[in-house]
Amino acid sequence: MPITFIDIERQKSARIALLFIFLIVMYFFVTFSVFFGVSFFFTPFMMREGLFSGPSLLSVGVIFLLSLFIAACHFWFSSTNVVSSIMNKLAALPPDPKDGLHRQFLNIMAEIRVASGNKAKMQCLVIPSLSMNALAADDLKGEAVIAITEGLLSRLSREQLEAVIAHETYHVLSGDCRETTLATSLFGMYVTFFEKMRDFSDDDRRGDLAPSFLPLWTLLKLSELLSMFISREREYRADAASVRMTRNPLAMAEALHLLSRNWTGGGMISTGLEMLCIVNPVAGSLDETEGWWADLMTTHPPISNRIGLLLRMARINPATFEKRRQDIGGPESTSWVPGQWVGFALDVKKQWQGPFSMAELVTLPWLNPQTWISSNSVQQAVKASEIDAVRDALTERFAADPPASSFLVCPACRQPLREVAYEQTTALQCDFCGGLLVDNSRIVRIIARRAVPCTERVQALARAVLADNQRAATMRQLKKAGRRSMAGYTCSKCSNTMFRTFYSGAYLIEIDRCNICGFTWFDADELEMLQCLIENKITSRIGTI
Amino acid sequence: MIAVVWILVGFIALILTWALYIYNKLVTLRNDVKNAWSQIDVQLKRRYDLIPNLVAAVRGAMEHEKTVFEKVVAARTRAMAASRMQEMAAAEASLTSSLQGLFFVIEGYPALRSNENVMHLQEELVSTENRIAFARQLYNDLVANYRTGLEVFPDMLIASAFKFLPFEYFSAEALLRAWNPDKFAGYERRN
């Protein structure tokens, strides 16, 4: 029995061979039925010609060889480049080292690598989605990947994320993820194909599927049996291994709890990938039940059981856990002490911020010599450059770290844009009109993160704008004008026209998008409004107009 | 007579094979421990390099907190100078606790928390702290593994014949990471 984590034996799984046998049997039945279906069709003809013979040993042998050949081809084609094709399907991207949370993700990966004895070589990727899930994939070439959604990355604490990554690392190290990945890819292509067919037939109102899809349908039903191979136990084992690595059962329990209470990606993570995930993205009726039938037909154990086991490891009462979980997140305290120098500063949105002590003021990232400062020592507001202490500090700061300005100009007012930190990533802001130019890949990240709470003003504004846009959109639809994208600003980068559309059908916030450069322009407050709408789940309601 | 000789030869061969196997196993375990130790070293160096940067970044904004800085800097110097294992473990523990004090103070300054550079450095240091803890956890696990290999009978015969020496644990504190009461503050115990 291995004592430490690093010498867990990689079980060279016999199950991969089992999968192959399953594949052969499946193809054998399909080919067999097709062959005899066809021969049945021709029976009258063959009877007349005297050619008919029943299923002979020879024909069965030929069919067997044929199915062996097809199975081998299938196995070969679907086991090459599995990981990259799965990741393409999910549009996963490597983490951005300039982004605060992504850097934390990279750091945690490095930590877990240390904890597991520097054995695992794993790539890490981020899935740009608001859902909360994590998955690991590993193919026969040994290309291992751990992917985490933006939603999970932004809503878990550091310790919880550590536990989740340790869990996924165990899947890769123990090798159980390899057979799961292979199983996914072996049958995934049929599932995708079948779903496309169904969509296609729905569109044309042709009713149900044509009978020619019967073999395909059989394949699909057979592949559903695949979940029998994937045991529920492996999730329990990975949870336990995560505890062994991080020695923190509570964080794992909390992470699972959060996962169970949020959207885990049903509809986004395509069918066939659920068994790679940490929790099942598509909820099923058997998920939270036990017994041999549920064990056989599902891929994940009940989350309540998993949390229960973890809490037992931490020796914590489930009721206390529930109570404590609601208490997490108290009010924040400020370090302001009366009697000291206190200043307020006017920010780029023309709002007074503060109170700050001098030491705090000079570290404000948006402070520049032109910022208006009012303080308890001077009656009038003055420019920051007129206060000696602030000027000295700013001089020092600019000498050490010149501000990152951009060569791009604002699409609305043609002023140079400035790079600003926004929700732990960066965006380009126009100081003049307050608009933001955001790389499309960062929009999901910004929306997923909730470090900056939305103010009441933004919320009220968002509701008003939403109602207004809803009315306008409805009017347009009534007039049969259809969806239109209107030409607006010119792109800062390529000087082509940007298109003005709504962010989505539900969140009617106007944005300007350059389809060539992949930039989106938000006028002042628009990005905050969008964040606010999505965070508070405010959608347009038909009844309100 | 010849049969007896053959049996004897076979017996000796068996013993030799067993001895070889145990010897190789012990060498592997020992090398694992050494490797884990070098990992701790790498992470400690990383921490020594990061600390001055963080101190420089936050010093300007926290004039009143001189004692905290002094503690961190002193602990760092002591840890870097330590040579013996136990001495080093103690110095590292005090460095960890003084750094935690610094993080705690930083938490009280909203302006520092919104400073990108400080947050970056703090994240790097937190990550390094974790890596050290994990490396130490691994080292101790491996030492335990190796020590078991040395002490079980009859492997101990080989171990003592070839002078395999036990390694020290990094500190008892690392083993306590498995059950850290502070981590579960706010929860009622089940039993």
CSV table of N, CA and C in Angstrom, one decimal, chain A residues 462-528:
chain,number,residue,atom,x,y,z
A,462,ALA,N,-29.2,50.6,-15.3
A,462,ALA,CA,-29.3,49.4,-16.1
A,462,ALA,C,-30.8,49.0,-16.3
A,463,ARG,N,-31.6,49.1,-15.3
A,463,ARG,CA,-33.0,48.8,-15.4
A,463,ARG,C,-33.7,49.7,-16.4
A,464,ALA,N,-33.4,51.0,-16.3
A,464,ALA,CA,-34.0,51.9,-17.2
A,464,ALA,C,-33.6,51.7,-18.6
A,465,VAL,N,-32.3,51.5,-18.9
A,465,VAL,CA,-31.8,51.2,-20.2
A,465,VAL,C,-32.4,50.0,-20.8
A,466,LEU,N,-32.5,49.0,-19.9
A,466,LEU,CA,-33.0,47.7,-20.4
A,466,LEU,C,-34.5,47.8,-20.8
A,467,ALA,N,-35.3,48.5,-20.0
A,467,ALA,CA,-36.7,48.7,-20.3
A,467,ALA,C,-36.9,49.4,-21.6
A,468,ASP,N,-36.0,50.5,-21.7
A,468,ASP,CA,-36.1,51.3,-22.9
A,468,ASP,C,-35.7,50.5,-24.2
A,469,ASN,N,-34.6,49.8,-24.1
A,469,ASN,CA,-34.2,49.0,-25.3
A,469,ASN,C,-35.2,47.9,-25.6
A,470,GLN,N,-35.8,47.4,-24.5
A,470,GLN,CA,-36.8,46.3,-24.8
A,470,GLN,C,-38.0,46.9,-25.6
A,471,ARG,N,-38.4,48.1,-25.2
A,471,ARG,CA,-39.5,48.7,-25.9
A,471,ARG,C,-39.1,48.9,-27.4
A,472,ALA,N,-38.0,49.5,-27.6
A,472,ALA,CA,-37.5,49.8,-28.9
A,472,ALA,C,-37.4,48.5,-29.8
A,473,ALA,N,-36.9,47.5,-29.1
A,473,ALA,CA,-36.7,46.2,-29.9
A,473,ALA,C,-38.0,45.6,-30.2
A,474,THR,N,-39.0,45.7,-29.3
A,474,THR,CA,-40.3,45.1,-29.6
A,474,THR,C,-41.0,45.9,-30.7
A,475,MET,N,-40.9,47.2,-30.7
A,475,MET,CA,-41.5,48.0,-31.7
A,475,MET,C,-40.9,47.6,-33.1
A,476,ARG,N,-39.6,47.5,-33.1
A,476,ARG,CA,-39.0,47.1,-34.4
A,476,ARG,C,-39.5,45.7,-34.9
A,477,GLN,N,-39.6,44.8,-33.9
A,477,GLN,CA,-40.1,43.5,-34.3
A,477,GLN,C,-41.5,43.6,-34.8
A,478,LEU,N,-42.3,44.4,-34.2
A,478,LEU,CA,-43.7,44.5,-34.6
A,478,LEU,C,-43.8,45.1,-36.1
A,479,LYS,N,-42.8,46.0,-36.3
A,479,LYS,CA,-42.8,46.5,-37.7
A,479,LYS,C,-42.1,45.6,-38.7
A,480,LYS,N,-41.7,44.4,-38.2
A,480,LYS,CA,-41.1,43.4,-39.0
A,480,LYS,C,-39.7,43.9,-39.6
A,481,ALA,N,-39.1,44.8,-38.8
A,481,ALA,CA,-37.8,45.2,-39.3
A,481,ALA,C,-36.7,44.2,-39.0
A,482,GLY,N,-37.0,43.3,-38.1
A,482,GLY,CA,-36.1,42.2,-37.8
A,482,GLY,C,-34.9,42.7,-37.0
A,483,ARG,N,-33.9,41.8,-36.8
A,483,ARG,CA,-32.7,42.2,-36.1
A,483,ARG,C,-31.8,43.0,-37.0
A,484,ARG,N,-31.3,44.0,-36.5
A,484,ARG,CA,-30.4,44.8,-37.4
A,484,ARG,C,-29.2,45.1,-36.7
A,485,SER,N,-28.1,45.2,-37.4
A,485,SER,CA,-26.9,45.7,-36.7
A,485,SER,C,-26.6,47.0,-37.4
A,486,MET,N,-26.4,48.0,-36.6
A,486,MET,CA,-26.3,49.4,-37.2
A,486,MET,C,-24.8,49.7,-37.2
A,487,ALA,N,-24.4,50.4,-38.2
A,487,ALA,CA,-23.1,50.9,-38.3
A,487,ALA,C,-22.9,52.1,-37.3
A,488,GLY,N,-21.8,52.0,-36.5
A,488,GLY,CA,-21.6,53.1,-35.5
A,488,GLY,C,-20.2,53.7,-35.7
A,489,TYR,N,-19.4,53.6,-34.6
A,489,TYR,CA,-18.1,54.1,-34.6
A,489,TYR,C,-17.2,53.5,-35.6
A,490,THR,N,-16.0,54.0,-35.7
A,490,THR,CA,-15.0,53.3,-36.5
A,490,THR,C,-14.0,52.7,-35.5
A,491,CYS,N,-13.5,51.5,-35.8
A,491,CYS,CA,-12.6,50.8,-34.9
A,491,CYS,C,-11.3,51.5,-34.7
A,492,SER,N,-10.8,51.5,-33.4
A,492,SER,CA,-9.6,52.2,-33.1
A,492,SER,C,-8.4,51.6,-33.9
A,493,LYS,N,-8.5,50.3,-34.1
A,493,LYS,CA,-7.3,49.6,-34.6
A,493,LYS,C,-7.3,49.6,-36.1
A,494,CYS,N,-8.4,49.1,-36.7
A,494,CYS,CA,-8.3,48.8,-38.1
A,494,CYS,C,-9.1,49.9,-38.9
A,495,SER,N,-9.8,50.8,-38.3
A,495,SER,CA,-10.5,51.9,-38.9
A,495,SER,C,-11.7,51.4,-39.7
A,496,ASN,N,-12.1,50.2,-39.6
A,496,ASN,CA,-13.3,49.7,-40.2
A,496,ASN,C,-14.5,50.1,-39.3
A,497,THR,N,-15.7,50.0,-39.9
A,497,THR,CA,-16.8,50.4,-39.1
A,497,THR,C,-17.1,49.3,-38.1
A,498,MET,N,-17.5,49.8,-36.9
A,498,MET,CA,-17.9,48.8,-35.8
A,498,MET,C,-19.4,48.7,-35.9
A,499,PHE,N,-19.9,47.5,-35.5
A,499,PHE,CA,-21.3,47.3,-35.6
A,499,PHE,C,-22.0,47.4,-34.3
A,500,ARG,N,-23.1,48.1,-34.2
A,500,ARG,CA,-23.7,48.3,-33.0
A,500,ARG,C,-24.8,47.2,-32.8
A,501,THR,N,-24.7,46.4,-31.8
A,501,THR,CA,-25.7,45.4,-31.6
A,501,THR,C,-26.0,45.3,-30.1
A,502,PHE,N,-26.9,44.5,-29.7
A,502,PHE,CA,-27.1,44.2,-28.3
A,502,PHE,C,-26.2,43.1,-27.8
A,503,TYR,N,-25.8,43.1,-26.6
A,503,TYR,CA,-24.9,42.1,-26.1
A,503,TYR,C,-25.5,40.7,-26.3
A,504,SER,N,-26.7,40.5,-25.9
A,504,SER,CA,-27.4,39.3,-26.2
A,504,SER,C,-28.9,39.6,-26.3
A,505,GLY,N,-29.7,38.6,-26.6
A,505,GLY,CA,-31.1,38.7,-26.7
A,505,GLY,C,-31.8,39.0,-25.4
A,506,ALA,N,-31.1,38.5,-24.3
A,506,ALA,CA,-31.7,38.7,-23.0
A,506,ALA,C,-31.1,40.0,-22.3
A,507,TYR,N,-29.9,40.3,-22.6
A,507,TYR,CA,-29.3,41.5,-21.9
A,507,TYR,C,-29.1,42.5,-23.0
A,508,LEU,N,-30.1,43.4,-23.0
A,508,LEU,CA,-30.2,44.4,-24.1
A,508,LEU,C,-29.3,45.6,-23.8
A,509,ILE,N,-28.0,45.4,-23.8
A,509,ILE,CA,-27.2,46.6,-23.6
A,509,ILE,C,-26.4,46.8,-25.0
A,510,GLU,N,-26.4,48.0,-25.4
A,510,GLU,CA,-25.8,48.3,-26.7
A,510,GLU,C,-24.3,48.2,-26.7
A,511,ILE,N,-23.7,47.5,-27.6
A,511,ILE,CA,-22.3,47.5,-27.6
A,511,ILE,C,-21.9,47.8,-29.1
A,512,ASP,N,-20.6,48.2,-29.2
A,512,ASP,CA,-20.1,48.3,-30.6
A,512,ASP,C,-19.0,47.3,-30.7
A,513,ARG,N,-19.1,46.6,-31.8
A,513,ARG,CA,-18.1,45.4,-31.9
A,513,ARG,C,-17.4,45.5,-33.3
A,514,CYS,N,-16.1,45.3,-33.2
A,514,CYS,CA,-15.3,45.2,-34.5
A,514,CYS,C,-15.1,43.8,-34.7
A,515,ASN,N,-15.7,43.3,-35.8
A,515,ASN,CA,-15.6,41.8,-36.0
A,515,ASN,C,-14.3,41.4,-36.6
A,516,ILE,N,-13.5,42.4,-37.0
A,516,ILE,CA,-12.2,42.1,-37.6
A,516,ILE,C,-11.1,42.0,-36.5
A,517,CYS,N,-11.1,43.0,-35.6
A,517,CYS,CA,-10.0,43.0,-34.6
A,517,CYS,C,-10.5,42.2,-33.3
A,518,GLY,N,-11.8,41.9,-33.2
A,518,GLY,CA,-12.2,41.3,-32.0
A,518,GLY,C,-12.2,42.2,-30.8
A,519,PHE,N,-12.5,43.5,-31.0
A,519,PHE,CA,-12.6,44.4,-29.9
A,519,PHE,C,-14.1,44.8,-29.7
A,520,THR,N,-14.5,45.1,-28.4
A,520,THR,CA,-15.8,45.6,-28.2
A,520,THR,C,-15.7,46.9,-27.4
A,521,TRP,N,-16.5,47.9,-27.9
A,521,TRP,CA,-16.4,49.2,-27.2
A,521,TRP,C,-17.7,49.3,-26.3
A,522,PHE,N,-17.5,49.7,-25.1
A,522,PHE,CA,-18.6,50.0,-24.2
A,522,PHE,C,-18.5,51.4,-23.9
A,523,ASP,N,-19.6,52.1,-24.1
A,523,ASP,CA,-19.7,53.5,-23.7
A,523,ASP,C,-19.7,53.6,-22.2
A,524,ALA,N,-19.5,54.8,-21.7
A,524,ALA,CA,-19.4,54.9,-20.2
A,524,ALA,C,-20.6,54.2,-19.5
A,525,ASP,N,-20.3,53.5,-18.5
A,525,ASP,CA,-21.3,52.7,-17.7
A,525,ASP,C,-21.9,51.5,-18.4
A,526,GLU,N,-21.7,51.3,-19.7
A,526,GLU,CA,-22.3,50.2,-20.3
A,526,GLU,C,-21.8,48.9,-19.8
A,527,LEU,N,-20.5,48.8,-19.6
A,527,LEU,CA,-20.0,47.5,-19.1
A,527,LEU,C,-20.5,47.2,-17.7
A,528,GLU,N,-20.5,48.3,-16.9
A,528,GLU,CA,-20.9,48.1,-15.5
A,528,GLU,C,-22.4,47.7,-15.5
